PDB file of C-alpha atoms in Angstrom:
ATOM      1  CA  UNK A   1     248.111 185.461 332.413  1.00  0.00           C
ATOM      2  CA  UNK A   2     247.161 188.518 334.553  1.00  0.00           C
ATOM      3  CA  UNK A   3     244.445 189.581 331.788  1.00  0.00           C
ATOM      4  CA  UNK A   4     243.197 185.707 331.929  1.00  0.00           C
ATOM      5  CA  UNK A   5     242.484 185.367 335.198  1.00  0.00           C
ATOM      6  CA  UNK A   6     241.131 188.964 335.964  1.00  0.00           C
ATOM      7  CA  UNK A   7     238.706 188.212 332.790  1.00  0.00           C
ATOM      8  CA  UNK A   8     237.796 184.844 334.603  1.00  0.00           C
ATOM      9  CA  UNK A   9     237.698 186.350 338.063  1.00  0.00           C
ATOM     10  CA  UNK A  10     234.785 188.974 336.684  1.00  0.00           C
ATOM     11  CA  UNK A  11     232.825 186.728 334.910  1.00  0.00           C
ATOM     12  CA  UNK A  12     232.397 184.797 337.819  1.00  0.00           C
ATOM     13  CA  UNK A  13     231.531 187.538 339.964  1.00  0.00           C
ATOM     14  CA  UNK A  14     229.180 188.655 337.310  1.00  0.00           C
ATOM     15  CA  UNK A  15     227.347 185.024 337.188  1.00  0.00           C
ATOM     16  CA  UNK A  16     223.784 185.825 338.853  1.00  0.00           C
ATOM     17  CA  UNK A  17     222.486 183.023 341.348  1.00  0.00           C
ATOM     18  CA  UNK A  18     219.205 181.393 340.474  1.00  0.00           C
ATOM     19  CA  UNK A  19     217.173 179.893 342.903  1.00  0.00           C
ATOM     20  CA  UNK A  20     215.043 177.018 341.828  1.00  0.00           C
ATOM     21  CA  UNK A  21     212.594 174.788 343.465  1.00  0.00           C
ATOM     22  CA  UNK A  22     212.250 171.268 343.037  1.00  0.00           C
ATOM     23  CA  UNK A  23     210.913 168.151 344.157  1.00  0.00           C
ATOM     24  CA  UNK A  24     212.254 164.954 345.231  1.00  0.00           C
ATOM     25  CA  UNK A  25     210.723 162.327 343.105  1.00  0.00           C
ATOM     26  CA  UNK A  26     212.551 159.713 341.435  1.00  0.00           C
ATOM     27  CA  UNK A  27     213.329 159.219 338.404  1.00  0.00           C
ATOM     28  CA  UNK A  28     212.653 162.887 337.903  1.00  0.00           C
ATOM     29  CA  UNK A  29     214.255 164.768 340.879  1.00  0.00           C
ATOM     30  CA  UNK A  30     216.397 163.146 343.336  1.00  0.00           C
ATOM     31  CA  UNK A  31     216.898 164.987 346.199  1.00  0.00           C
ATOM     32  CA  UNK A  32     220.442 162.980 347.485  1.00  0.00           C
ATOM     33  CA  UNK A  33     223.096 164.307 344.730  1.00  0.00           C
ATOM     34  CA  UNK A  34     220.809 166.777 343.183  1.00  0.00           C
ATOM     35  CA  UNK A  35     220.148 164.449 340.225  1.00  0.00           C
ATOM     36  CA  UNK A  36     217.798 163.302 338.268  1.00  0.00           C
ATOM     37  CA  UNK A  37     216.057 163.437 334.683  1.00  0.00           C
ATOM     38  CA  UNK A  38     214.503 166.882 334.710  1.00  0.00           C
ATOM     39  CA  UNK A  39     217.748 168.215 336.856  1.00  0.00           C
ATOM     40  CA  UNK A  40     219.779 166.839 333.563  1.00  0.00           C
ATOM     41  CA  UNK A  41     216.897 169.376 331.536  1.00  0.00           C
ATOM     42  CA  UNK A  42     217.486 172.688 333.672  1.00  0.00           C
ATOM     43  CA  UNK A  43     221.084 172.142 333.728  1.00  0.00           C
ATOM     44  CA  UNK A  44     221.218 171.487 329.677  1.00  0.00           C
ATOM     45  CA  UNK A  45     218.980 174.862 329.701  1.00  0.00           C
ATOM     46  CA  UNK A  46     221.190 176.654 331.931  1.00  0.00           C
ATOM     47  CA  UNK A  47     224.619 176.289 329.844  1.00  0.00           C
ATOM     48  CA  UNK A  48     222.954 177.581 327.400  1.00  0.00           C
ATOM     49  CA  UNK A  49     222.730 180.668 329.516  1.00  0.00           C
ATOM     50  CA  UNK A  50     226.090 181.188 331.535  1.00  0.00           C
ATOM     51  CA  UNK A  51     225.029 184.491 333.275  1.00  0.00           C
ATOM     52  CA  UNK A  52     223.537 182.390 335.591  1.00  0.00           C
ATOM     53  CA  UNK A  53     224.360 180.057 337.822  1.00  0.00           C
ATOM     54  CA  UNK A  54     222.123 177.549 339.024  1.00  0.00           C
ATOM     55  CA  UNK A  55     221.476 176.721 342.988  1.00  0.00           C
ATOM     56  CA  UNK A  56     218.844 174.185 343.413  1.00  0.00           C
ATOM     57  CA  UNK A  57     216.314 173.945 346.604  1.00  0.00           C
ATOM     58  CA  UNK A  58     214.305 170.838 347.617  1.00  0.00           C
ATOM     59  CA  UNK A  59     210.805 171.010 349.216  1.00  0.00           C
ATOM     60  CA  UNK A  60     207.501 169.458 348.910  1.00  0.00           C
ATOM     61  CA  UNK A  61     205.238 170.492 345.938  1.00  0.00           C
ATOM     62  CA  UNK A  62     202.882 172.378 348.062  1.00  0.00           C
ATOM     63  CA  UNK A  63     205.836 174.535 349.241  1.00  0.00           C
ATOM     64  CA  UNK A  64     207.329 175.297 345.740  1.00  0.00           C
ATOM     65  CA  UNK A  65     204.075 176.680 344.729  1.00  0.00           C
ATOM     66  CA  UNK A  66     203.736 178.773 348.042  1.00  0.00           C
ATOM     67  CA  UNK A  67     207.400 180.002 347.151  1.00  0.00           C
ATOM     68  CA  UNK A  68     206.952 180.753 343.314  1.00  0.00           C
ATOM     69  CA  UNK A  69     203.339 183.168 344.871  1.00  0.00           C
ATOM     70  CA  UNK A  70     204.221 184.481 348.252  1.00  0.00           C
ATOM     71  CA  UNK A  71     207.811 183.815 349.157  1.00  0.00           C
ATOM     72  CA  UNK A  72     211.204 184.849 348.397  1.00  0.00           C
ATOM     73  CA  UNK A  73     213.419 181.608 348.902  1.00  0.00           C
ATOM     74  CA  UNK A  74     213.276 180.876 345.047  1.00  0.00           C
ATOM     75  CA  UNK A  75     213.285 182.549 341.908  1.00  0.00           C
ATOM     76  CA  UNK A  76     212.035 179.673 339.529  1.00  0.00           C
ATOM     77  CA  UNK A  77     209.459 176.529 340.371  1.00  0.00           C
ATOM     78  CA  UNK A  78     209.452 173.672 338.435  1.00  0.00           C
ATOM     79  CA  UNK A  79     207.308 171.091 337.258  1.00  0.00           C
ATOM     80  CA  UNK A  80     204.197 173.451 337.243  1.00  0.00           C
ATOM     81  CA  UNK A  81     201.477 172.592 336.151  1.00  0.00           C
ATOM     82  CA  UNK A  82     199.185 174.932 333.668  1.00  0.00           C
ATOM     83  CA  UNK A  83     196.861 174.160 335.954  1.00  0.00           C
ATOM     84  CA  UNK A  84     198.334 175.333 338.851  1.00  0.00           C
ATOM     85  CA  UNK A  85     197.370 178.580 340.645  1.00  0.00           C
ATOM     86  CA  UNK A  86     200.412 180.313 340.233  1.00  0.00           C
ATOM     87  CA  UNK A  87     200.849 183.961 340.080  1.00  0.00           C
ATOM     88  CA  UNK A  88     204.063 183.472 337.702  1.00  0.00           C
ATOM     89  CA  UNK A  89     205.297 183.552 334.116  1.00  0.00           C
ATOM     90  CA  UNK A  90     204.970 179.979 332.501  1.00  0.00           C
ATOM     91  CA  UNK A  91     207.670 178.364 329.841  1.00  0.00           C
ATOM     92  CA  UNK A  92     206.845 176.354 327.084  1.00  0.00           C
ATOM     93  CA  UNK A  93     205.870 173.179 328.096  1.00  0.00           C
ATOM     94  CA  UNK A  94     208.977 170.777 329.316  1.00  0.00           C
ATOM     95  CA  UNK A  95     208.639 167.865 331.617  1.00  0.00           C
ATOM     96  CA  UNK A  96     206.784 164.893 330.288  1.00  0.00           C
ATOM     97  CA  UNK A  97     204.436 162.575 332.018  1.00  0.00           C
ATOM     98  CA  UNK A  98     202.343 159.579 330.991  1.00  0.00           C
ATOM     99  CA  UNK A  99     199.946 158.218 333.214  1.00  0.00           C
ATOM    100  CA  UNK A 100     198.901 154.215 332.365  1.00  0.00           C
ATOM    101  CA  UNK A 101     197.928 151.146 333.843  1.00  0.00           C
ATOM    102  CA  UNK A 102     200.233 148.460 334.756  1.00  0.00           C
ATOM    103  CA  UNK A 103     198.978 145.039 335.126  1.00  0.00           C
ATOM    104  CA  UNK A 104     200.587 141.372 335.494  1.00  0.00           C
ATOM    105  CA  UNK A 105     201.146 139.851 331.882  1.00  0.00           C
ATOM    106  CA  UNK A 106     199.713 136.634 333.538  1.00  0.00           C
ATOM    107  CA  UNK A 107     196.903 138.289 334.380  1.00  0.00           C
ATOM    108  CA  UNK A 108     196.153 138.566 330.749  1.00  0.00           C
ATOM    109  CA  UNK A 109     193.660 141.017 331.118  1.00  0.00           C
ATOM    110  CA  UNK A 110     191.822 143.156 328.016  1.00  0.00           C
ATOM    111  CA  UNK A 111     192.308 147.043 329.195  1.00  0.00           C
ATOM    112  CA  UNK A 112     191.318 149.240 326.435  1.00  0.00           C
ATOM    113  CA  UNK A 113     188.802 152.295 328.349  1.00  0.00           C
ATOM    114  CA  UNK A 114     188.654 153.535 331.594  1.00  0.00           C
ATOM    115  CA  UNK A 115     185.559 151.585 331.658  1.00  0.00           C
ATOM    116  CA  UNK A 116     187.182 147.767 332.060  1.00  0.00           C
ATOM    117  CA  UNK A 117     188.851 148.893 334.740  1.00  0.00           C
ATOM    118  CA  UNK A 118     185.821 148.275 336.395  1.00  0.00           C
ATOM    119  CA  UNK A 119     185.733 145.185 339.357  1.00  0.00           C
ATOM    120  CA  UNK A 120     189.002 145.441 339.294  1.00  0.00           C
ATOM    121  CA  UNK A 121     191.384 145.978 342.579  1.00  0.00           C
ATOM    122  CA  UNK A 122     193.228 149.076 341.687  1.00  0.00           C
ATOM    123  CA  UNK A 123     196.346 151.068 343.352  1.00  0.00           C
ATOM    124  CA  UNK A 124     196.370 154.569 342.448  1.00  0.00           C
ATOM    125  CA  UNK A 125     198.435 157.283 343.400  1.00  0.00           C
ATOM    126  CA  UNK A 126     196.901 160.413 345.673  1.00  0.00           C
ATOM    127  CA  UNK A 127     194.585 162.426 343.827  1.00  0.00           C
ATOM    128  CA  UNK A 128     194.629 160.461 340.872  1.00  0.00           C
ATOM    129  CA  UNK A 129     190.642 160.652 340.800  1.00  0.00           C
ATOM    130  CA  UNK A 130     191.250 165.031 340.421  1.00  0.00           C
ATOM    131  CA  UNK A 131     193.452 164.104 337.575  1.00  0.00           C
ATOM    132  CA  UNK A 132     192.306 161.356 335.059  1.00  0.00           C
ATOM    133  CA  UNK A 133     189.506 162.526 334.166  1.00  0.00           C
ATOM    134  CA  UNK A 134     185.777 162.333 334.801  1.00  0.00           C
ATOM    135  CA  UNK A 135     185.274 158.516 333.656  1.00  0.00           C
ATOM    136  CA  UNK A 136     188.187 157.367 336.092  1.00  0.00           C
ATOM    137  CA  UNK A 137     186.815 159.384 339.199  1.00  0.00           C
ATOM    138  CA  UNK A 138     183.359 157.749 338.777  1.00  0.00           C
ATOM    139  CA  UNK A 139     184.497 154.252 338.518  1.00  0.00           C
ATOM    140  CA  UNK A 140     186.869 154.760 341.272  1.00  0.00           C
ATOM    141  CA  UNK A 141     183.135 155.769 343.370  1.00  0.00           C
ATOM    142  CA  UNK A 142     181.811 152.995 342.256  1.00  0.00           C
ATOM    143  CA  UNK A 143     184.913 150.365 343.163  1.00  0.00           C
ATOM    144  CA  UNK A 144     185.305 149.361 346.620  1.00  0.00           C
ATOM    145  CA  UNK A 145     188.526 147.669 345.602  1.00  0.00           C
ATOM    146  CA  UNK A 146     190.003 150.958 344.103  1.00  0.00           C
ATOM    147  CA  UNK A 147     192.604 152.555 346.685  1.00  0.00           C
ATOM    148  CA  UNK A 148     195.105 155.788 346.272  1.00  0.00           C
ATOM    149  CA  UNK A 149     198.414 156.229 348.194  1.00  0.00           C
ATOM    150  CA  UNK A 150     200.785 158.469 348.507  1.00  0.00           C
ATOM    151  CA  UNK A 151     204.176 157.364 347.782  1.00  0.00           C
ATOM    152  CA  UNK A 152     204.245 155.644 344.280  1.00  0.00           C
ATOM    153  CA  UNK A 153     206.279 152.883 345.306  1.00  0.00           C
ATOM    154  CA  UNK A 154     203.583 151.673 347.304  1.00  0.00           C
ATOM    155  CA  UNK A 155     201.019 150.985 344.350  1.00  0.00           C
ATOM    156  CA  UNK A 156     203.948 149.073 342.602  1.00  0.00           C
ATOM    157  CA  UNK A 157     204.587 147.034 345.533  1.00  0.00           C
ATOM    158  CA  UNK A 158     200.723 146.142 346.237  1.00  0.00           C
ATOM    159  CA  UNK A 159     200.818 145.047 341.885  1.00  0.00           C
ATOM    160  CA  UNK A 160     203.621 143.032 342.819  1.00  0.00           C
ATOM    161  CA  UNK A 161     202.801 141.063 345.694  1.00  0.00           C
ATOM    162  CA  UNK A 162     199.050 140.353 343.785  1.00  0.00           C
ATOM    163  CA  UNK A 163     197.228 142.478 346.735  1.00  0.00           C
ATOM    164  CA  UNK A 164     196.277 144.588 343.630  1.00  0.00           C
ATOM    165  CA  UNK A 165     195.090 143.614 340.179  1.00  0.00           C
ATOM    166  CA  UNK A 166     196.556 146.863 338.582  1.00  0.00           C
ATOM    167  CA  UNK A 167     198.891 150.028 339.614  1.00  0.00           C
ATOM    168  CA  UNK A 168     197.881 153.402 337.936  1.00  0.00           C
ATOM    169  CA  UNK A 169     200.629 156.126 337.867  1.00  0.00           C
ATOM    170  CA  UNK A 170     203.261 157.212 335.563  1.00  0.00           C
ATOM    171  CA  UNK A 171     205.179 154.590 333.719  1.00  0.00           C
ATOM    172  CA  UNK A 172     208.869 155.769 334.477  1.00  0.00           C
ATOM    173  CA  UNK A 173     208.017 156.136 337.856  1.00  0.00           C
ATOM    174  CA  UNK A 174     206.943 152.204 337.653  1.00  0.00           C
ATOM    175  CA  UNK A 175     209.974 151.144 335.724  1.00  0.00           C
ATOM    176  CA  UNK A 176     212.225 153.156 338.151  1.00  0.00           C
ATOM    177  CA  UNK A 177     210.671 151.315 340.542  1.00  0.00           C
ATOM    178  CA  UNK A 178     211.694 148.037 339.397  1.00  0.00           C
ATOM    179  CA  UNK A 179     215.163 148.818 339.505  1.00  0.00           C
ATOM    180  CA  UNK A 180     214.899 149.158 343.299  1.00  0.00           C
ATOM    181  CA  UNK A 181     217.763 146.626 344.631  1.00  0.00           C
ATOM    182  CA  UNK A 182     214.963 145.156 346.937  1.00  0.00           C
ATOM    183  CA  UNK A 183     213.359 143.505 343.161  1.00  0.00           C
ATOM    184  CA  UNK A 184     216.727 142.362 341.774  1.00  0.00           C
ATOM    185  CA  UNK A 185     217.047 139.219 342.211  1.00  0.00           C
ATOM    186  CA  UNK A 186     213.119 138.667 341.489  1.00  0.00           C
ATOM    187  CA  UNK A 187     213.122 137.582 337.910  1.00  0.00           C
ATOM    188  CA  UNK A 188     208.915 138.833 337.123  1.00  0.00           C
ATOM    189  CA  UNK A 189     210.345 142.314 337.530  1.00  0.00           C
ATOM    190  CA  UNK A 190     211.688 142.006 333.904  1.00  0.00           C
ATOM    191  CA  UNK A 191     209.820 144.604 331.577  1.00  0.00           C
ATOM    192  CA  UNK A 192     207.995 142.052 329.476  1.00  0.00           C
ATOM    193  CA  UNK A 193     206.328 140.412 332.466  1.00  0.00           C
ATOM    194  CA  UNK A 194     204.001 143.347 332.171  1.00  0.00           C
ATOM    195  CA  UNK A 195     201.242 145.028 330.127  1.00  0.00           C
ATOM    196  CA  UNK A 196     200.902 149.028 330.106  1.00  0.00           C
ATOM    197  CA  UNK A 197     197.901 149.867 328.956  1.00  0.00           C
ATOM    198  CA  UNK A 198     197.633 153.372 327.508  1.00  0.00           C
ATOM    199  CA  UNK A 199     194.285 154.969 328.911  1.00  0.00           C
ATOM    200  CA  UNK A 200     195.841 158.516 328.834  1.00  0.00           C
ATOM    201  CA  UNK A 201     197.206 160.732 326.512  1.00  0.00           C
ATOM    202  CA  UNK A 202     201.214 162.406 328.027  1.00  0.00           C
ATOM    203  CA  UNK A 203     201.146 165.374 329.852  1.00  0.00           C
ATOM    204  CA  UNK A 204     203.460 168.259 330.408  1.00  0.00           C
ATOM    205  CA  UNK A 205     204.696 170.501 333.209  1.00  0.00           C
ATOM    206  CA  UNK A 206     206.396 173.870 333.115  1.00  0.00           C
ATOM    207  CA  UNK A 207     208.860 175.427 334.572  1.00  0.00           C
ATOM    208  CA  UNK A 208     207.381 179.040 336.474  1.00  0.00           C
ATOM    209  CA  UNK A 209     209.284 181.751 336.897  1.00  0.00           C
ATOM    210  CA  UNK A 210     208.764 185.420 338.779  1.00  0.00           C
ATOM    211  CA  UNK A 211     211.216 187.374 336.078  1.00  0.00           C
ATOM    212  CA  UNK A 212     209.266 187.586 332.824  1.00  0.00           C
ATOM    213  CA  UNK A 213     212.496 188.408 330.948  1.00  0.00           C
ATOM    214  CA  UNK A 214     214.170 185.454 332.286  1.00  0.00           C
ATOM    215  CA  UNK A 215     211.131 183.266 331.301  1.00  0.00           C
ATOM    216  CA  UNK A 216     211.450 184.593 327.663  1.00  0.00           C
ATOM    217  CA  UNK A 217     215.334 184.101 327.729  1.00  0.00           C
ATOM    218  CA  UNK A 218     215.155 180.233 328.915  1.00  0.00           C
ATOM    219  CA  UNK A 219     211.773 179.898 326.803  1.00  0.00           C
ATOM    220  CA  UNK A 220     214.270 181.192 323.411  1.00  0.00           C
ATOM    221  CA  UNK A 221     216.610 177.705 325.000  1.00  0.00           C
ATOM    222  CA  UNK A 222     213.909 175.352 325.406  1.00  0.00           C
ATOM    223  CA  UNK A 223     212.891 175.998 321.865  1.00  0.00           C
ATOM    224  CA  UNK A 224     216.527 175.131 320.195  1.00  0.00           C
ATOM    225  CA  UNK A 225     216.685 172.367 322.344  1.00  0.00           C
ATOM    226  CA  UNK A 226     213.734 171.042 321.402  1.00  0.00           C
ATOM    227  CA  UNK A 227     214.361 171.795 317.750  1.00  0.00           C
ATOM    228  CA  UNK A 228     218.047 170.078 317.589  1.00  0.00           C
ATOM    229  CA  UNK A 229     217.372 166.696 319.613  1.00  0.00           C
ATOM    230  CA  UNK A 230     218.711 167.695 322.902  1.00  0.00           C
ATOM    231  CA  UNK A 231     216.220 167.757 325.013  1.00  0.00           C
ATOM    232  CA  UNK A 232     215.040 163.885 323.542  1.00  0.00           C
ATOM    233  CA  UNK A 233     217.951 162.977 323.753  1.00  0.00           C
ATOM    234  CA  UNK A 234     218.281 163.229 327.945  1.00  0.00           C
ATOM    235  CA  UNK A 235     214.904 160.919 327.070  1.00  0.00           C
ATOM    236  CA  UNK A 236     216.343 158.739 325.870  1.00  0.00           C
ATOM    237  CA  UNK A 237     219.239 158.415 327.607  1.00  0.00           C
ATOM    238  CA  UNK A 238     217.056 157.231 331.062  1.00  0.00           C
ATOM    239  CA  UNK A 239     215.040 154.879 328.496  1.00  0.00           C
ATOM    240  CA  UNK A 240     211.935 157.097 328.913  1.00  0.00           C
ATOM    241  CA  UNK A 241     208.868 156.861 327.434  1.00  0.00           C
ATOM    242  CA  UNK A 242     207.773 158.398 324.304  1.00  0.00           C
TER     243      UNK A 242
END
């Protein structure tokens, strides 16, 4: 019993802390309980490595990336994108996105190119025009009924109420949304009372780290998971899309 718990006792001890920065955006970090889809990924990645133990830091995106270049308060960002101007070692790619547009099934409108969005009143989220492409950011000039704002649950709320014709943003952020107790007793918040219309193709985030050899050890992780169903899996589970 001695042996056990001096084994135990050192193996703790021996258990480095990682410090990792993340966001607080729903359904894919939530900062009250630490939760959250892509939490439920770094923690699946992290058994897989029990040297380490995992301590999690919220702050705004701007901040992570500041952190992950100049600053000391984390070891790891995540949800960077290849993009990004980060002086940092990237994993394979993790965290999915899918941008779409989300209009009123009684609308019963014909979306098919970025093109019939035209003359239509749009709610976008911030910086949307920097991201989807050089079709969407000159119809967006050209639309005086094309907004952007900065919390997503805004654009759902303006589709909602009819102020807008048609959210843009990603489409488990939307159908998080409608969960909100503030919709639940509204019966047109039911999933086929809507049409997503698939203008863009899914994108993926990394996670960025400042240890190459820790990059290449959770990279070796991400690669089984991916390869045995795990990672799809925690998906699945929240009903996300494919």
């Amino acid at each position: 019993m001695f042996i056990y718990f001096l084994v135990f006792s050192t193996t703790s001890i021996a258990q480095q802390v990682i410090k990792v920065g993340v966001g607080n955006f729903p359904p894919f970090f939530i900062e009250k309980g630490t939760k959250g889809l892509f939490i439920e990924i770094i923690d699946e990645i992290f058994k897989q490595l029990p040297q380490y133990k995992v301590k999690y830091i919220s702050m705004s995106n701007n901040r992570i990336l500041h952190e992950i270049n100049y600053g000391k308060s984390i070891d790891v960002a995540s949800n960077v994108f290849p993009n990004s101007k980060v002086n940092a070692y990237l994993s394979e790619p993790l965290f999915r996105f899918r941008d779409v547009a989300i209009s009123k099934k009684s609308k019963k409108f014909k979306v098919n190119k970025i093109s019939d969005l035209q003359g239509k009143s749009i709610a976008a989220y911030q910086g949307a025009t920097e991201l989807l492409g050089e079709d969407f950011k000159q119809m967006a000039a050209k639309n005086s009924k094309y907004s952007e704002h900065a919390h997503p649950k805004n654009t759902t709320q303006l589709m909602l109420s009819g102020i807008k014709d048609i959210r843009v943003g990603d489409i488990n952020i939307f159908w998080y949304d409608l969960s909100n107790k503030y919709y639940n007793n509204n019966t047109n918040v039911a999933h086929k009372n809507f049409t997503v219309h698939y203008l863009w193709p899914f994108t993926y985030s990394h996670m960025a780290f400042k240890d190459q050899s820790l990059k290449n050890a959770v990279n070796d992780v991400i690669k089984k998971l991916k390869a045995n169903g795990t990672i799809e899996k925690i998906y699945s589970k929240h009903q996300m899309q494919k």
